[in-house]
Each structure stands twice: as structure tokens, then as C-alpha cells.
mmCIF file of C-alpha atoms in Angstrom:
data_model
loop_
_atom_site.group_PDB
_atom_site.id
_atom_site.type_symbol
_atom_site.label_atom_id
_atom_site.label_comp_id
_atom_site.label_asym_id
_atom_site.label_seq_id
_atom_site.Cartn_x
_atom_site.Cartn_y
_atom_site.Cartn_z
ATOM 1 C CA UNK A 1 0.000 0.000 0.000
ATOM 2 C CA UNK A 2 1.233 3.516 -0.561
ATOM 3 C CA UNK A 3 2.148 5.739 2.016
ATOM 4 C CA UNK A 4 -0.593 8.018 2.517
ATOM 5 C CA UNK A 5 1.725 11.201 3.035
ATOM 6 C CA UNK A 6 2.837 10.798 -0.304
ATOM 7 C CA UNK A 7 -0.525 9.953 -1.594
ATOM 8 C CA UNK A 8 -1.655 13.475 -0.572
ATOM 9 C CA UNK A 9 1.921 15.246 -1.023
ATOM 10 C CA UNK A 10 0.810 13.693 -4.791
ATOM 11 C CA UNK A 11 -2.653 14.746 -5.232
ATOM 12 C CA UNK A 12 -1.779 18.281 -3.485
ATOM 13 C CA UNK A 13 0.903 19.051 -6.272
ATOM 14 C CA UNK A 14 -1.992 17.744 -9.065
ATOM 15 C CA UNK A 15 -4.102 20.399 -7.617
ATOM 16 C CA UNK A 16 -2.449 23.587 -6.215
ATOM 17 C CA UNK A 17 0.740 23.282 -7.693
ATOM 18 C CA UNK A 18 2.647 22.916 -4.088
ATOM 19 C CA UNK A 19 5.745 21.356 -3.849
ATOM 20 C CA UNK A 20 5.685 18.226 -2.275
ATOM 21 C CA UNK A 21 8.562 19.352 0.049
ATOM 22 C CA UNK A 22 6.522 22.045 1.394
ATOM 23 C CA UNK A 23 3.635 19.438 2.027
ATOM 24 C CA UNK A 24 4.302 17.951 5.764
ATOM 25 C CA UNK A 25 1.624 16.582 8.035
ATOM 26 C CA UNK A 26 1.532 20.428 9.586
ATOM 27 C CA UNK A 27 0.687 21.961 6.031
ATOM 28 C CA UNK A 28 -2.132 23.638 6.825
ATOM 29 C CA UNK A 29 -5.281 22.956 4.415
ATOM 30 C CA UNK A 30 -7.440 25.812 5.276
ATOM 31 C CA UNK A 31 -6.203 28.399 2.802
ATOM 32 C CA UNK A 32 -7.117 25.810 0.241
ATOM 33 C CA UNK A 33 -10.740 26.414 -1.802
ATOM 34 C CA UNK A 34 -13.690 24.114 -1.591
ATOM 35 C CA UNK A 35 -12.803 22.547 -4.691
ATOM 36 C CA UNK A 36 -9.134 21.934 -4.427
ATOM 37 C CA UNK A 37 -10.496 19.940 -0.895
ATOM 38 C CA UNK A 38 -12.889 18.407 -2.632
ATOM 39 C CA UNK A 39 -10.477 16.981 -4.883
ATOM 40 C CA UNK A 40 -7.856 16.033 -2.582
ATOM 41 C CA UNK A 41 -10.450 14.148 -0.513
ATOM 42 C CA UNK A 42 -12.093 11.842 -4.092
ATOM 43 C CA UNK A 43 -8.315 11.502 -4.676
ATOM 44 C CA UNK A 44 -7.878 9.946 -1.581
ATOM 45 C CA UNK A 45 -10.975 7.961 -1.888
ATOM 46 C CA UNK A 46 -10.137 6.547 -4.974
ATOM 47 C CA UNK A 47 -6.472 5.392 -4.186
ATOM 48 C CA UNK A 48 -7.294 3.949 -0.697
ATOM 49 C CA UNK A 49 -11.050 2.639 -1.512
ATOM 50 C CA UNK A 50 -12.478 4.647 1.152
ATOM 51 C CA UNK A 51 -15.473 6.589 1.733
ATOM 52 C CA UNK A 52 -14.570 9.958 3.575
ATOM 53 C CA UNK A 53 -17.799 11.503 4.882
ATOM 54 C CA UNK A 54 -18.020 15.292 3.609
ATOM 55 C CA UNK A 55 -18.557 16.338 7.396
ATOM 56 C CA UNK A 56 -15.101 14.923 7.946
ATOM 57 C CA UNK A 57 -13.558 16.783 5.136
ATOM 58 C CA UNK A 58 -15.212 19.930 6.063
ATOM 59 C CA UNK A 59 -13.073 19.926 9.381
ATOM 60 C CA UNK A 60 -9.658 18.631 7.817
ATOM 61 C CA UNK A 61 -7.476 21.578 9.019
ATOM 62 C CA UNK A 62 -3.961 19.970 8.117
ATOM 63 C CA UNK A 63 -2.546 17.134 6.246
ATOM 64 C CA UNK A 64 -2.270 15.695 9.825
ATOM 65 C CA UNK A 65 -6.552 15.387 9.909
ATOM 66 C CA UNK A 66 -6.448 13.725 6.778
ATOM 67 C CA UNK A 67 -3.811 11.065 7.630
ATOM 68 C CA UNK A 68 -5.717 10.340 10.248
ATOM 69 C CA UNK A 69 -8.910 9.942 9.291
ATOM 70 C CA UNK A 70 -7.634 7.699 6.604
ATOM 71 C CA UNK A 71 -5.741 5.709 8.915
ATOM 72 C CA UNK A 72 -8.975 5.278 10.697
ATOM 73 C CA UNK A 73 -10.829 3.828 7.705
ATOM 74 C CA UNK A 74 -8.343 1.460 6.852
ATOM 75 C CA UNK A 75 -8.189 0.014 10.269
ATOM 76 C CA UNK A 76 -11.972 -0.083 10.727
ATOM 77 C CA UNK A 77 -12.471 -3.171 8.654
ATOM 78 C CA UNK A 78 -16.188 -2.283 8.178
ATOM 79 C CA UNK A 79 -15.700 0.640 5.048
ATOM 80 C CA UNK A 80 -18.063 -0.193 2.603
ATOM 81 C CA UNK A 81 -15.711 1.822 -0.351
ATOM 82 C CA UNK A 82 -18.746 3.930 -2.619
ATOM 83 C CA UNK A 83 -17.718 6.799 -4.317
ATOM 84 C CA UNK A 84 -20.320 9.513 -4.071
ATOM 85 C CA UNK A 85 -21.854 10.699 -7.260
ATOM 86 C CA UNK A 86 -20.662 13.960 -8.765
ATOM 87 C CA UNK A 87 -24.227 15.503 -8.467
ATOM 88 C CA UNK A 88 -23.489 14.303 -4.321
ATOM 89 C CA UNK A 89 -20.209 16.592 -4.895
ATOM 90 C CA UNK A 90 -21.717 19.238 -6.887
ATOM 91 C CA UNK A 91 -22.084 21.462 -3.029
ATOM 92 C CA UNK A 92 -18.020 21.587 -2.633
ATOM 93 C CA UNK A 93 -17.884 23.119 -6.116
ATOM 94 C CA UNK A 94 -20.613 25.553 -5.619
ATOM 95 C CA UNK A 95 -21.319 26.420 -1.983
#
């Protein structure tokens, strides 16, 4: 499996153009907009076949949050992985 800093050090460069140096479990996520979130969250999803709630990504205030969360998942055993429809994801795009 893929370490999941890298994972989001990876989808975080795809998306804002950071550097993945400057992308450390303290980056903090809040200057980032609701669709560059949005993205780094289906990203996640989609490599780890997970289902992040969006309640959980609406509180993700550093890389740290989102490690952990997905840590969580993985460990729970019970994920039932569903990707949530686009017209589910249209509110992150257009809040």
C-alpha cells in the first residue's frame, strides 16, 4: 500500500501546484478552496477505496486530519468503499 503522506503530497501538487517538500503533516489545508479539498479528498478515496464523509472533510485543518482519518478507515475493517456521485459533490464546487 502507498504511504498516505505521499498519496496526498501527490494529489496536493496535481491540484495547487505545491511542492511536495513544502507538504508535511503540519501543512495547513485551510487556505485551500472548496474545490481543491474536494479533490484532494475523491483523490484519496479513490487510491485507498475509502469513503470519507463530507462532514469529515469539512473539518480537515492539516494534512495531519487527513492522515488520520484515513488511517482510521483502513483500520476499521467495516468501510463499505462507494464513491459519491458527482451531483453528491456538486455542493463543494458551488457552496
Amino acid at each position: 500500500m502507498r504511504d498516505i503522506l505521499s498519496v496526498i503530497q501527490e494529489l496536493l501538487c496535481q491540484s495547487c501546484g505545491l511542492s511536495p517538500d513544502a507538504i508535511t503533516p503540519h501543512t495547513d489545508l485551510r487556505p485551500l478552496s472548496c474545490r481543491e479539498l474536494a479533490n484532494l479528498a475523491m483523490g484519496c478515496e479513490k487510491v485507498f477505496r475509502i469513503t470519507l464523509q463530507d462532514e469529515w472533510v469539512a473539518d480537515f485543518t492539516c494534512v495531519a486530519d487527513v492522515i488520520l482519518c484515513i488511517e482510521r478507515e483502513l483500520s476499521d475493517g467495516q468501510n463499505t468503499y462507494a464513491p459519491p456521485s458527482d451531483e453528491k459533490r456538486d455542493a463543494w464546487y458551488y457552496p
